[in-house]
Short mmCIF file of C-alpha atoms in Angstrom, two decimals:
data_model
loop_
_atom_site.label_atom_id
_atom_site.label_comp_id
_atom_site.label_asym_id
_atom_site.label_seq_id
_atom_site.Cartn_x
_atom_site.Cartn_y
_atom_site.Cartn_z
CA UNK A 1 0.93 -21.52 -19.56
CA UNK A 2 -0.57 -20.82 -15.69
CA UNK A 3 3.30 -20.80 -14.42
CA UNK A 4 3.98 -18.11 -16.74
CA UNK A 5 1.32 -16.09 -16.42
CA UNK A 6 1.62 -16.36 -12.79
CA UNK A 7 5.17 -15.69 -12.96
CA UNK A 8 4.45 -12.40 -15.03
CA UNK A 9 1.74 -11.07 -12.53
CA UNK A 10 4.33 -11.64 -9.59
CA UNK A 11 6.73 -9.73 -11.53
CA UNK A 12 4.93 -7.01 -12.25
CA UNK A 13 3.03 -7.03 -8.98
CA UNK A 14 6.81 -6.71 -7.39
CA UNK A 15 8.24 -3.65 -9.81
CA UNK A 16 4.91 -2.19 -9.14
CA UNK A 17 5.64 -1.99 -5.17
CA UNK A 18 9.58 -0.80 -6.20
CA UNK A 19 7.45 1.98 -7.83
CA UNK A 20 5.13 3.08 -5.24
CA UNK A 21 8.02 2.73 -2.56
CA UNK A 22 10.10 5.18 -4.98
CA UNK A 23 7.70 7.71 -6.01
CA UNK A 24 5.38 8.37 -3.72
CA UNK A 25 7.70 10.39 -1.38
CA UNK A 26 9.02 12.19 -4.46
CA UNK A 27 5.25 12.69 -5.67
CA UNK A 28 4.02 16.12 -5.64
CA UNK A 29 1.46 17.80 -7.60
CA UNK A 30 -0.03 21.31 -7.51
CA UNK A 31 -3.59 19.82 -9.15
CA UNK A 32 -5.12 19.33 -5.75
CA UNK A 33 -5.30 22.00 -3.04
CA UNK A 34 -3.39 20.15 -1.16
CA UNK A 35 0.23 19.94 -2.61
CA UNK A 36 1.79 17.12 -0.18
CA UNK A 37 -0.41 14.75 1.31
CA UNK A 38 -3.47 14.10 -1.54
CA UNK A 39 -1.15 13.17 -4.27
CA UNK A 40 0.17 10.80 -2.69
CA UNK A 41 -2.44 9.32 -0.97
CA UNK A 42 -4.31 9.13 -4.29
CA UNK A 43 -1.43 7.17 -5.96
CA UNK A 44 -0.98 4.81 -3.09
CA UNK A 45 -4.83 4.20 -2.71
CA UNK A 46 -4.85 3.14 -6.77
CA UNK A 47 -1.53 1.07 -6.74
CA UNK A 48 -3.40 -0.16 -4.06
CA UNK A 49 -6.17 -1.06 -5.55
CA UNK A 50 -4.63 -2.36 -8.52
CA UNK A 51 -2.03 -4.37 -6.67
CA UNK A 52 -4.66 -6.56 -4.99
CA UNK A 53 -6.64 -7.43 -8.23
CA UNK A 54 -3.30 -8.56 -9.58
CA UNK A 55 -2.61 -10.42 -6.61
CA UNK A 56 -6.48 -11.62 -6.74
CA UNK A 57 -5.90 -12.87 -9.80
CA UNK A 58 -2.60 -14.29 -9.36
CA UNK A 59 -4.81 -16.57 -6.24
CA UNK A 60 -7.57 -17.73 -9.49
CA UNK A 61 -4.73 -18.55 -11.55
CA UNK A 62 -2.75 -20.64 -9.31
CA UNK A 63 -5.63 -22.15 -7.68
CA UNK A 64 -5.22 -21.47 -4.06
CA UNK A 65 -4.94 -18.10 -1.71
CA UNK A 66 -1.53 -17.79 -0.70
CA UNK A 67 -1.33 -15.01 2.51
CA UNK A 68 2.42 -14.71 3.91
CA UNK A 69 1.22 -14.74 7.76
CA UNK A 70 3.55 -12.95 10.21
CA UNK A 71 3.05 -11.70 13.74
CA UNK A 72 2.58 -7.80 13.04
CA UNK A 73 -0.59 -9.34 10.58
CA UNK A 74 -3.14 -9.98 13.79
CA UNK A 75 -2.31 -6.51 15.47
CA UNK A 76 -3.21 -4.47 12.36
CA UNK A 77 -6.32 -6.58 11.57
CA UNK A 78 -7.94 -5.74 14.72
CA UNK A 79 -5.86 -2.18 14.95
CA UNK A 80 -8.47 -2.25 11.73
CA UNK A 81 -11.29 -3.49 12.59
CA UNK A 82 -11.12 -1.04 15.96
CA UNK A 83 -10.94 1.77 13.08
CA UNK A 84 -14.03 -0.13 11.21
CA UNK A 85 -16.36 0.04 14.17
CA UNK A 86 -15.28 3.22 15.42
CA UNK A 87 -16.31 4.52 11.89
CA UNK A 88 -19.26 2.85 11.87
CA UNK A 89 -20.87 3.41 15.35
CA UNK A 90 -19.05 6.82 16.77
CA UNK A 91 -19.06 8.67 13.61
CA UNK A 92 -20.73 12.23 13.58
CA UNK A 93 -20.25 12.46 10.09
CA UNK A 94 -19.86 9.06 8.98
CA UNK A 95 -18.31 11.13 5.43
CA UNK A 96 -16.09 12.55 6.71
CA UNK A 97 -14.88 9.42 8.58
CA UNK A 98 -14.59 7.54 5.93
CA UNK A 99 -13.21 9.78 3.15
CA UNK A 100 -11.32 12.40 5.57
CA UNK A 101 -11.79 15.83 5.21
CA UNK A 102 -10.40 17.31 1.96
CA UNK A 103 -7.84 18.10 1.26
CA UNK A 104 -6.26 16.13 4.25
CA UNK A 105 -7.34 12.54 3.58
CA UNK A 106 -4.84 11.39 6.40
CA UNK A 107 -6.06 9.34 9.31
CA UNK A 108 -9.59 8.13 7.11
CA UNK A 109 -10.67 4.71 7.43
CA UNK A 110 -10.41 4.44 3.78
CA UNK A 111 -6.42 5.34 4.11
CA UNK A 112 -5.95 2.89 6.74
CA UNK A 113 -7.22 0.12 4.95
CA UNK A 114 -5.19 1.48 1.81
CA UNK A 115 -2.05 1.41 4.60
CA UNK A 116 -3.03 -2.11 5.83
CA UNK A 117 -3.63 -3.72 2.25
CA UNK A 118 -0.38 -2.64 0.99
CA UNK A 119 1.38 -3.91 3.79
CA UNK A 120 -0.25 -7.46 3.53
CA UNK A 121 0.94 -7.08 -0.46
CA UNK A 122 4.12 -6.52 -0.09
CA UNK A 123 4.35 -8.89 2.88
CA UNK A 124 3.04 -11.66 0.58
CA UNK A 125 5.22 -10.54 -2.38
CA UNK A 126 8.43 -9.74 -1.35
CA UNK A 127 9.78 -12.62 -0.58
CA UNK A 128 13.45 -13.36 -1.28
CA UNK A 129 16.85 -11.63 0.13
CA UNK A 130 17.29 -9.63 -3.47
CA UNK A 131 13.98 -8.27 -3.43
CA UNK A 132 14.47 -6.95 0.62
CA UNK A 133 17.52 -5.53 -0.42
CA UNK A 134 16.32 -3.77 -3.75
CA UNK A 135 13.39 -2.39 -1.34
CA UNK A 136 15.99 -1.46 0.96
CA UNK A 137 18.48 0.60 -1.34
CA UNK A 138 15.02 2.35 -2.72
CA UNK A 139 14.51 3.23 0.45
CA UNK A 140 18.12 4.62 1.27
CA UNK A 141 18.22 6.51 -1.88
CA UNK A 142 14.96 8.58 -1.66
CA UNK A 143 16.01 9.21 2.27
CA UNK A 144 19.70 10.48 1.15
CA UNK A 145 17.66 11.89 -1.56
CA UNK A 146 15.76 14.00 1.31
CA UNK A 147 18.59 14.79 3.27
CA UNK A 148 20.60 16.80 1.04
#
């Protein structure tokens, strides 16, 4: 029963990264003031979100916390952590730091750690040669989808 619940949260944590990689360059919305940027940001911040309480619970299910480690992790933990501080101790408007200033939530400390999250998700997550590729071919599509 743990394997296969385990094996359905990996699953669905894995078509849930195909999703985000695939829509969120084609998201746009005209409910924000900002048409481009907050859309997106909002629907990468909640896959986000949700993505690492799946994997959180895939870690209490199995037993044990399972972190793929590779060498661009330690450069965006402190790349973070410089962020953290600097958000923390440097702020004028500690806000505004934090959230960005709306509309343009780009370059927030609550976007980076959205950016660095999802990066450690799908690093953990996608693990095998089909899965690279399928990422891949999403990727090729939406940019060919761009270009003409």
């Amino acid at each position: 029963m743990k394997n296969q619940l385990s094996t359905a949260i990996k699953s669905i944590v894995t078509v849930l990264i195909f999703l985000v990689v695939a829509l969120t360059p084609l998201l746009f919305l005209d409910l924000t003031t900002e048409f481009y940027e907050t859309p997106k940001l909002i629907l990468l911040i909640s896959a986000t979100i949700l993505l690492v309480v799946l994997w959180a619970l895939n870690w209490i299910i199995e037993g044990k916390v399972l972190i793929t480690w590779t060498p661009v992790h330690l450069p965006l933990l402190l790349f973070l952590l410089v962020i953290l501080v600097s958000t923390a101790v440097n702020a004028d408007n500690r806000f505004l730091s934090i959230f960005g200033n709306f509309p343009r939530l780009h370059n927030s400390a609550s976007t980076w750690v959205a950016y660095v999250l999802f990066f450690f998700v799908v690093a953990s997550n996608i693990r095998n040669l089909v899965q690279i590729r399928v990422l891949y071919f999403i990727l090729l599509i939406i940019n060919n989808y761009y270009l003409n």
